[in-house]
Coordinates of C-alpha atoms in Angstrom, one line a residue:
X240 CA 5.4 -6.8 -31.6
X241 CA 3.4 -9.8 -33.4
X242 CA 5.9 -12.1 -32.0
X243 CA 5.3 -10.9 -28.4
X244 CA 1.4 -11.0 -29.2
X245 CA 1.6 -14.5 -31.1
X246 CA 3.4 -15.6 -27.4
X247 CA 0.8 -15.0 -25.2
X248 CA -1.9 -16.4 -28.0
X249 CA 0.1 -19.4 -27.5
X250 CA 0.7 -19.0 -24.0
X251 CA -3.2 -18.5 -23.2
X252 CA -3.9 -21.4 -25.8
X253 CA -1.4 -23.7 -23.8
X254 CA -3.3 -22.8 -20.2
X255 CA -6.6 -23.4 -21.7
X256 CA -5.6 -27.1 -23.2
X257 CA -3.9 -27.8 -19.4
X258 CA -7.2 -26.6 -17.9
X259 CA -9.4 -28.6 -20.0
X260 CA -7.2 -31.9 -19.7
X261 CA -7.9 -31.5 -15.5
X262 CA -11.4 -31.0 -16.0
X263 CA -13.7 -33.8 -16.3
X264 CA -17.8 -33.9 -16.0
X265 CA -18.9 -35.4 -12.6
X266 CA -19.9 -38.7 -13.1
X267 CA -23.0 -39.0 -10.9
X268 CA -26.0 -37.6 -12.5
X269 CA -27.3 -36.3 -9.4
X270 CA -26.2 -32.9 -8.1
X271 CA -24.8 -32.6 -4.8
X272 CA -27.5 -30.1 -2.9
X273 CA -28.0 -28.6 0.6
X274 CA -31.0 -28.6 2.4
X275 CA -32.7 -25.8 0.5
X276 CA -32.0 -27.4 -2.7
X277 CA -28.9 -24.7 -3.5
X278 CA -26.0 -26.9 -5.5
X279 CA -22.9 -27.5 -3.7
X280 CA -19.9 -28.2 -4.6
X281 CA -18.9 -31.8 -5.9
X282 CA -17.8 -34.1 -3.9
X283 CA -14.4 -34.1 -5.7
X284 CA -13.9 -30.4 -5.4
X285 CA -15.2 -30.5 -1.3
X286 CA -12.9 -33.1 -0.6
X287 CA -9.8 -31.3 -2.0
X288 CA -10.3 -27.6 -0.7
X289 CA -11.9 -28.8 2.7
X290 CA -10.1 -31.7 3.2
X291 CA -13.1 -34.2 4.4
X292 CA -16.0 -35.6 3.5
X293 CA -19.4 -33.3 2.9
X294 CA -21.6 -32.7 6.3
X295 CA -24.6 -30.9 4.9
X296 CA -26.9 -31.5 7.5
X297 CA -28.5 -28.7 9.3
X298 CA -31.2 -28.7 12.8
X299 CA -34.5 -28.0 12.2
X300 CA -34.3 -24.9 13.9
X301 CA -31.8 -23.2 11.9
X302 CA -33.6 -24.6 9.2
X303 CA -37.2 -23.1 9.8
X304 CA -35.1 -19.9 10.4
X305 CA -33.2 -20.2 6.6
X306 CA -36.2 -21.3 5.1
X307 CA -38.4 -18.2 6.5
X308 CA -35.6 -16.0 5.6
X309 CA -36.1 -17.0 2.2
X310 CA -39.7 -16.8 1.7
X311 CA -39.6 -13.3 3.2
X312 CA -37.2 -12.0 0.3
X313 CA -39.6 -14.5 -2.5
X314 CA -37.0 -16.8 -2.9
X315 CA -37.9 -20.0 -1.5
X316 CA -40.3 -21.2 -4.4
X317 CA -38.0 -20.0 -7.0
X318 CA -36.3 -23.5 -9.1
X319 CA -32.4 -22.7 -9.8
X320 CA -31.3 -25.1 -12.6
X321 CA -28.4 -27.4 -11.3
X322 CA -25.5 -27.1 -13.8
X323 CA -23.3 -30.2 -14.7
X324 CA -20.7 -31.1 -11.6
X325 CA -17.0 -30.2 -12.7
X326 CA -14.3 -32.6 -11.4
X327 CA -11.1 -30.3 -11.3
X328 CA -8.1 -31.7 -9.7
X329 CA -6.2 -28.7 -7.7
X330 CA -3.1 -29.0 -6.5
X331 CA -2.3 -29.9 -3.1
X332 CA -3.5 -27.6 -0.1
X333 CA -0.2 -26.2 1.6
X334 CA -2.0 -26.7 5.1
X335 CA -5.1 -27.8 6.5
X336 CA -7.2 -25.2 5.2
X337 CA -7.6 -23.5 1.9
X338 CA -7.1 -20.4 4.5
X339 CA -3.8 -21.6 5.4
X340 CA -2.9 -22.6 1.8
X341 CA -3.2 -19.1 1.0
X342 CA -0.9 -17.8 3.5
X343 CA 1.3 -20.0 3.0
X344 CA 1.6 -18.7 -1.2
X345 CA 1.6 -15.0 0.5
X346 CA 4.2 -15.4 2.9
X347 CA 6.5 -17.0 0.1
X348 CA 6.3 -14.2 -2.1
X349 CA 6.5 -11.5 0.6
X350 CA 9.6 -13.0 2.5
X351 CA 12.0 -11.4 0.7
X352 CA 10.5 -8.1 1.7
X353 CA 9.6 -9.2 5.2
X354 CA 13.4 -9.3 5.7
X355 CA 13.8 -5.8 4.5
X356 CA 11.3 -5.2 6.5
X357 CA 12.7 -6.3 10.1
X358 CA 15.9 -4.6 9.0
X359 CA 14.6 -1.2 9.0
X360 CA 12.8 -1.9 11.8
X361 CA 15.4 -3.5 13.9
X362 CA 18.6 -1.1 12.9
X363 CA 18.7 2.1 14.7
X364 CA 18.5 5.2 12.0
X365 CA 21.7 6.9 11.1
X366 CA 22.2 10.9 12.5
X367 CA 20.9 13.0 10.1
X368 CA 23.6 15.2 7.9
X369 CA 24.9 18.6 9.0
X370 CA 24.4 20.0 6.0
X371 CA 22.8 18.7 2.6
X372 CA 25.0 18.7 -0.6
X373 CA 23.8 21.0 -3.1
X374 CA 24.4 18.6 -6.2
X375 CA 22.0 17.4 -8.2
X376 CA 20.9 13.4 -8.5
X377 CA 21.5 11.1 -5.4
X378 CA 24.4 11.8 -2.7
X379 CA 25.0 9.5 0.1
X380 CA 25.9 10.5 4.0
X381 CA 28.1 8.7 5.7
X382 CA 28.3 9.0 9.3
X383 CA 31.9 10.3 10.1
X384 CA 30.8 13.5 8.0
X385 CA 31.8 12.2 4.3
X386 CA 29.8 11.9 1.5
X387 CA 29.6 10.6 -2.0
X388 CA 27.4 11.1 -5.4
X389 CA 25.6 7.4 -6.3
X390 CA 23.2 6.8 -9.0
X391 CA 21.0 5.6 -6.6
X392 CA 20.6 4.1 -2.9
X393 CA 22.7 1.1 -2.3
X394 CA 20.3 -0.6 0.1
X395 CA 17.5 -2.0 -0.8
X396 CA 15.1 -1.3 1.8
X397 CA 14.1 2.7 2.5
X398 CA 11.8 5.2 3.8
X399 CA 11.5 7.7 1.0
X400 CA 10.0 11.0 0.4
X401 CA 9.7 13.4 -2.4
X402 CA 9.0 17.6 -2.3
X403 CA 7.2 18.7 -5.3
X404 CA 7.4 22.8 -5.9
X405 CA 4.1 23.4 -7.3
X406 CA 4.8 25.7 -9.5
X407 CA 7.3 24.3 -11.8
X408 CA 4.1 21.2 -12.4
X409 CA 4.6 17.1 -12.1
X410 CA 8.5 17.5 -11.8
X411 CA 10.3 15.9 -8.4
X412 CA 12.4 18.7 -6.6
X413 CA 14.0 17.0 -3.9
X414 CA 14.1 14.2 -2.3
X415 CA 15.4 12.3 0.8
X416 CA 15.5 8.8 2.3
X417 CA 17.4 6.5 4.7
X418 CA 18.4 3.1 5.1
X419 CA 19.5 1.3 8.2
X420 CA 22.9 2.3 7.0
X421 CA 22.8 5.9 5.7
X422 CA 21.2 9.2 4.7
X423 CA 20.7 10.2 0.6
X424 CA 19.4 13.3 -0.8
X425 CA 18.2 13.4 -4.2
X426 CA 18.1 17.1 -6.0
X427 CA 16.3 17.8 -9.3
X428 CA 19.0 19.7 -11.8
X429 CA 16.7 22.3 -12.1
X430 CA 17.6 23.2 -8.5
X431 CA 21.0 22.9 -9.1
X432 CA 20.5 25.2 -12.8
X433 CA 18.5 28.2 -14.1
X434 CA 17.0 26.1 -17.2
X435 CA 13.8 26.6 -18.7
X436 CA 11.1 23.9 -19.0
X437 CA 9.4 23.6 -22.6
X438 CA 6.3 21.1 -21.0
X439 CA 5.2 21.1 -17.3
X440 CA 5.2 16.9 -17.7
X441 CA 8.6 15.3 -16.8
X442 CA 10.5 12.7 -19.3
X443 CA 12.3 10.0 -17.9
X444 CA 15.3 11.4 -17.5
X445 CA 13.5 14.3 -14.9
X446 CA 12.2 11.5 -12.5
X447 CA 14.1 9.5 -9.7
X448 CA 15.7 6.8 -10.5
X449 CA 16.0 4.0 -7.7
X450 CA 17.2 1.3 -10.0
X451 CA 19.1 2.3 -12.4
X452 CA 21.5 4.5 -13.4
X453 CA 21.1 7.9 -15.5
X454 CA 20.1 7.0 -19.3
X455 CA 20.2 3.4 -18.3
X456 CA 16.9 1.3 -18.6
X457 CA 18.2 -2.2 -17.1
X458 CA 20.2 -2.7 -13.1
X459 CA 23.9 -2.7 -13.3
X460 CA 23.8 -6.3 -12.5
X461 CA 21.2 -7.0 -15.3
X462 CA 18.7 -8.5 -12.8
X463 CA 16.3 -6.9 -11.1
X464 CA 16.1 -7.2 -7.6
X465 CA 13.5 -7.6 -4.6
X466 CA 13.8 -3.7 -2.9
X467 CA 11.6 -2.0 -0.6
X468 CA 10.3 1.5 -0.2
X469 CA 8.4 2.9 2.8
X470 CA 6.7 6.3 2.8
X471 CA 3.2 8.0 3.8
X472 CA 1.1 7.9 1.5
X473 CA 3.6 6.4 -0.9
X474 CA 1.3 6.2 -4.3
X475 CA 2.3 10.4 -4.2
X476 CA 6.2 9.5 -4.2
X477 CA 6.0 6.6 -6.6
X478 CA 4.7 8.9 -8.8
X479 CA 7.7 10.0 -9.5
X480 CA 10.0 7.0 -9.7
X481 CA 11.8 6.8 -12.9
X482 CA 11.8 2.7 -13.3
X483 CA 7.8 2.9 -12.3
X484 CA 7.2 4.2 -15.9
X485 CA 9.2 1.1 -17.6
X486 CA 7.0 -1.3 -19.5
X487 CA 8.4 -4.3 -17.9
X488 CA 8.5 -4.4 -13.9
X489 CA 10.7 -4.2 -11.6
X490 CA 10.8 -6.1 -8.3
X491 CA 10.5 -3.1 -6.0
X492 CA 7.3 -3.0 -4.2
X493 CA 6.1 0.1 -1.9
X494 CA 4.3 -0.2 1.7
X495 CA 2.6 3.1 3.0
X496 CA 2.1 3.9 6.5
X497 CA -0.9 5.6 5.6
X498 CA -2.9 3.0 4.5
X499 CA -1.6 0.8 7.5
X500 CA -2.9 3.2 9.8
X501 CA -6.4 3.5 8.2
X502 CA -6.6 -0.2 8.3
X503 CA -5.5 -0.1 12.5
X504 CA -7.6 3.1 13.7
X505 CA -8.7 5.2 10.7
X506 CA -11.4 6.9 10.2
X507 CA -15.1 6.6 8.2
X508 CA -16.0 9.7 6.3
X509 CA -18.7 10.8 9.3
X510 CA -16.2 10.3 11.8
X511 CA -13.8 12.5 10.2
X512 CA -16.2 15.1 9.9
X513 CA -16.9 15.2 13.8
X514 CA -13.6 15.0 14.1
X515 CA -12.3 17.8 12.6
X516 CA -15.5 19.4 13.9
X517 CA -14.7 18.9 17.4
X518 CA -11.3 20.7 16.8
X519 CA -13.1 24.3 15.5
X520 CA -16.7 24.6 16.0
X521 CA -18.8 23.7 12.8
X522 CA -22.0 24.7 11.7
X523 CA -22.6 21.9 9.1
X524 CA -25.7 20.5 8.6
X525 CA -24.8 17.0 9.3
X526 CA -22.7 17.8 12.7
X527 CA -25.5 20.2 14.3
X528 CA -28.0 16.8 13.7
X529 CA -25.8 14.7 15.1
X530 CA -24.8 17.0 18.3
X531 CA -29.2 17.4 18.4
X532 CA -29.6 13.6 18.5
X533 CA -27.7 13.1 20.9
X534 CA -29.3 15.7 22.9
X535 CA -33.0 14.5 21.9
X536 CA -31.9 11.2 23.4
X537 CA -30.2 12.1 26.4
X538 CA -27.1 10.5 26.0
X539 CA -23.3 11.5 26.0
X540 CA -22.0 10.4 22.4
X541 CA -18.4 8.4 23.1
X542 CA -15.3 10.7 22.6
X543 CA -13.3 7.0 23.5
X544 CA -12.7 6.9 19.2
X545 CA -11.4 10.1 19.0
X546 CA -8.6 9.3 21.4
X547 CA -7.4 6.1 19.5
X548 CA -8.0 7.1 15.9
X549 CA -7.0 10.8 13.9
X550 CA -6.8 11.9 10.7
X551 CA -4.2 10.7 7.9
X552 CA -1.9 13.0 7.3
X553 CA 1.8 12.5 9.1
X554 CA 1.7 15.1 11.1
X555 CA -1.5 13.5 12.8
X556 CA -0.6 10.2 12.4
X557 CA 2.9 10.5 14.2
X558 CA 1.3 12.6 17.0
X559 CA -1.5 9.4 17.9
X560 CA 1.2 6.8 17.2
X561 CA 4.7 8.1 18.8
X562 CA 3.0 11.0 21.3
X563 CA 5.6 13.3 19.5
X564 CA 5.1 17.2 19.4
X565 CA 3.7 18.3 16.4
X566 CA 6.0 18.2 13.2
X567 CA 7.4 21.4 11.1
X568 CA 5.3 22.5 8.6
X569 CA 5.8 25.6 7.9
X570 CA 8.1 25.2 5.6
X571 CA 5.8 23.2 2.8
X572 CA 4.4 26.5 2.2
X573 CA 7.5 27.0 0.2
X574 CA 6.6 24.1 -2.0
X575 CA 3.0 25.4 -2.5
X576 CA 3.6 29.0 -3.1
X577 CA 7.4 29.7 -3.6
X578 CA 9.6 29.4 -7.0
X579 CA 12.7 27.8 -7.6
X580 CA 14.7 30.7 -6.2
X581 CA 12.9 29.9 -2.5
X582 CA 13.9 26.7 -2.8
X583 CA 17.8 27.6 -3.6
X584 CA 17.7 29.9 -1.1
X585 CA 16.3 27.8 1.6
X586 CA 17.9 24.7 0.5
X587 CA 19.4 23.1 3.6
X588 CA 16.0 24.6 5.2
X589 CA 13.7 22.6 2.8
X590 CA 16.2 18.9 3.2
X591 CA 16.1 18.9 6.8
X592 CA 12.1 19.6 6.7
X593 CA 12.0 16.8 3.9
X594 CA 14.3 14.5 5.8
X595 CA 12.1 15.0 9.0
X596 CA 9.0 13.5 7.6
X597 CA 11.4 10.7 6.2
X598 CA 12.5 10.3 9.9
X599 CA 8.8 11.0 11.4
X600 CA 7.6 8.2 8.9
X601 CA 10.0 5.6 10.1
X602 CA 8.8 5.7 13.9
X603 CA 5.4 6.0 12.4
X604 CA 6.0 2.7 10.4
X605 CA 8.0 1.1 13.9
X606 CA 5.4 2.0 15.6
X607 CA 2.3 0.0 13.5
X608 CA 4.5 -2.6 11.9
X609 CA 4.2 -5.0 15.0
X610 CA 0.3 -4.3 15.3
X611 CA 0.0 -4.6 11.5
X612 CA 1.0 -8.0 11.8
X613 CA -0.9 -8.7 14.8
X614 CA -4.1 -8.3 13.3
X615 CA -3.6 -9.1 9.7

């Protein structure tokens, strides 16, 4: 422990000595300043993050109209003191703007993923399994019927989803996900066996592994390696990932289709509210002064964002985005008011309903991917 601390003392130390050996104080003594007397950057620093020389002149019309705005907020007779220039020399821009230069550092640490990415995407699904193994840990389908216990999935790109029983507290109870190549199940052993729990929080060895195998803390190959996991809203599911909980990362990253569907047509929090008021009549206070504004004013209020937009949930989401019929959910109610001896004796019941969302996710995901990266 105090040689992992006295690391990063000298670690931080070494940064701070590099930092201070590219810094230098501008040499002129006069501050480079705008129009409005606000300090700018250097000339140094301008030239290397815009690449070309400093144009701060401005019309006379723009600047009547900057120099009122800031006499109507009390700011135009205030004196900011000008601090010393800083000469720092950055490294090179990768591209013409510091915009680009910044995609450019994203898209290198994201292309591993990326190609997951278009592999899911790209690769039809596999059929889902007949019937569901009732072992615990992971099994893997293959398509002719087979089927095989694994520590974990060997691909490294998935759509994932875990079923919690509420009753038994934070523990995982099943899980499926696919690949572009096959189906897995993952089944707590207290499905599988009648044990008592002494503590209603999981150890390690309760959660999922998708790493590593049972007892083990480090990838059979000893390195860990760039993987993927889709799912809706996925912070829920990673929750219970075993390797999530070790001290030192892992390379697997997780991308949920909820959040990419809030960014394309979600929702604000008033919006919601007429939303789900539109689908049973509400009395609350702020929908009956909305509805009365409208009225006051004599104009139709828009119903165009209902039509584009929905809740966040799966079942919504896939309805707007794939115009499928609404999924099967009857059978969560199991999860939120049954006990393990529901769950054994709907088994194959509660995997197909589980592996259902998995499926419903992945069109969901298909569906925005291509927009995602249109607009983003």
């Amino acid at each position: 422990m105090h040689k992992t601390l006295s690391h990063i003392r000298n670690s931080s130390w070494c940064k701070r000595c590099w930092l201070k050996r590219q810094t230098v104080r501008g040499k002129s003594s006069q501050p480079r300043t705008n129009s409005v007397n606000i300090q700018m950057l250097s000339d140094t620093l301008h030239r290397q993050v815009f690449n070309s020389e400093s144009k701060s002149q401005v019309d006379t019309e723009n600047l009547e109209i900057i120099q009122a705005h800031l006499e109507k907020h009390g700011l135009s007779d205030k004196v900011m003191p000008h601090i010393p220039d800083i000469d720092l020399k950055l490294p090179k821009l990768l591209g013409e703007t510091i915009q680009d230069h910044f995609y450019a550092i994203a898209k290198d640490q994201i292309k591993n993923y990326v190609t997951l990415i278009d592999d899911i995407v790209q690769s039809p699904l596999p059929s889902l399994p007949t019937k569901w193994h009732f072992q615990k840990g992971w099994t893997k389908y293959n398509e002719d019927g087979s089927f095989s216990s694994v520590a974990f999935p060997e691909e490294k790109g998935l759509v994932f989803d875990v079923e919690v029983l509420l009753c038994e507290g934070h523990y995982p109870t099943m899980a499926t996900a696919v690949s572009s190549k096959h189906w897995y199940s993952w089944v707590s052993d207290y499905v599988i066996e009648d044990k008592f729990r002494w503590t209603n929080e999981p150890h390690l060895q309760d959660l999922i592994p998708l790493e590593t195998s049972h007892g083990r803390c480090t990838p059979p190959s000893g390195k860990w390696q760039p993987r993927l996991i889709i799912g809706h809203n996925v912070g829920f599911d990673r929750s219970f990932v075993k390797e999530q909980y070790f001290t030192q990362g892992t390379q697997l990253r997780f991308l949920d289709t909820m959040s990419m569907h809030i960014a394309i047509c979600g929702q604000t929090s008033f919006q919601r509210l007429l939303y789900k008021a539109s689908r049973k009549g509400s009395l609350r206070k702020e929908v009956i002064e909305h509805a009365n504004k409208q009225r006051l004013f004599n104009r139709a209020s828009s119903e165009d964002w209902k039509r584009v937009s929905s809740m966040n949930n799966l079942n919504d989401v896939y309805q707007l985005h794939c115009g499928g019929e609404p999924l099967e959910k009857a059978k969560r109610d199991v999860f939120v008011e049954g006990t393990m001896a529901d769950v054994r004796g709907q088994f194959q019941e509660l995997m197909a309903y589980c592996a259902n969302d998995v499926k419903a996710t992945h069109e969901v995901f298909t569906k925005l991917w291509s927009e995602f990266q249109k607009r983003y």
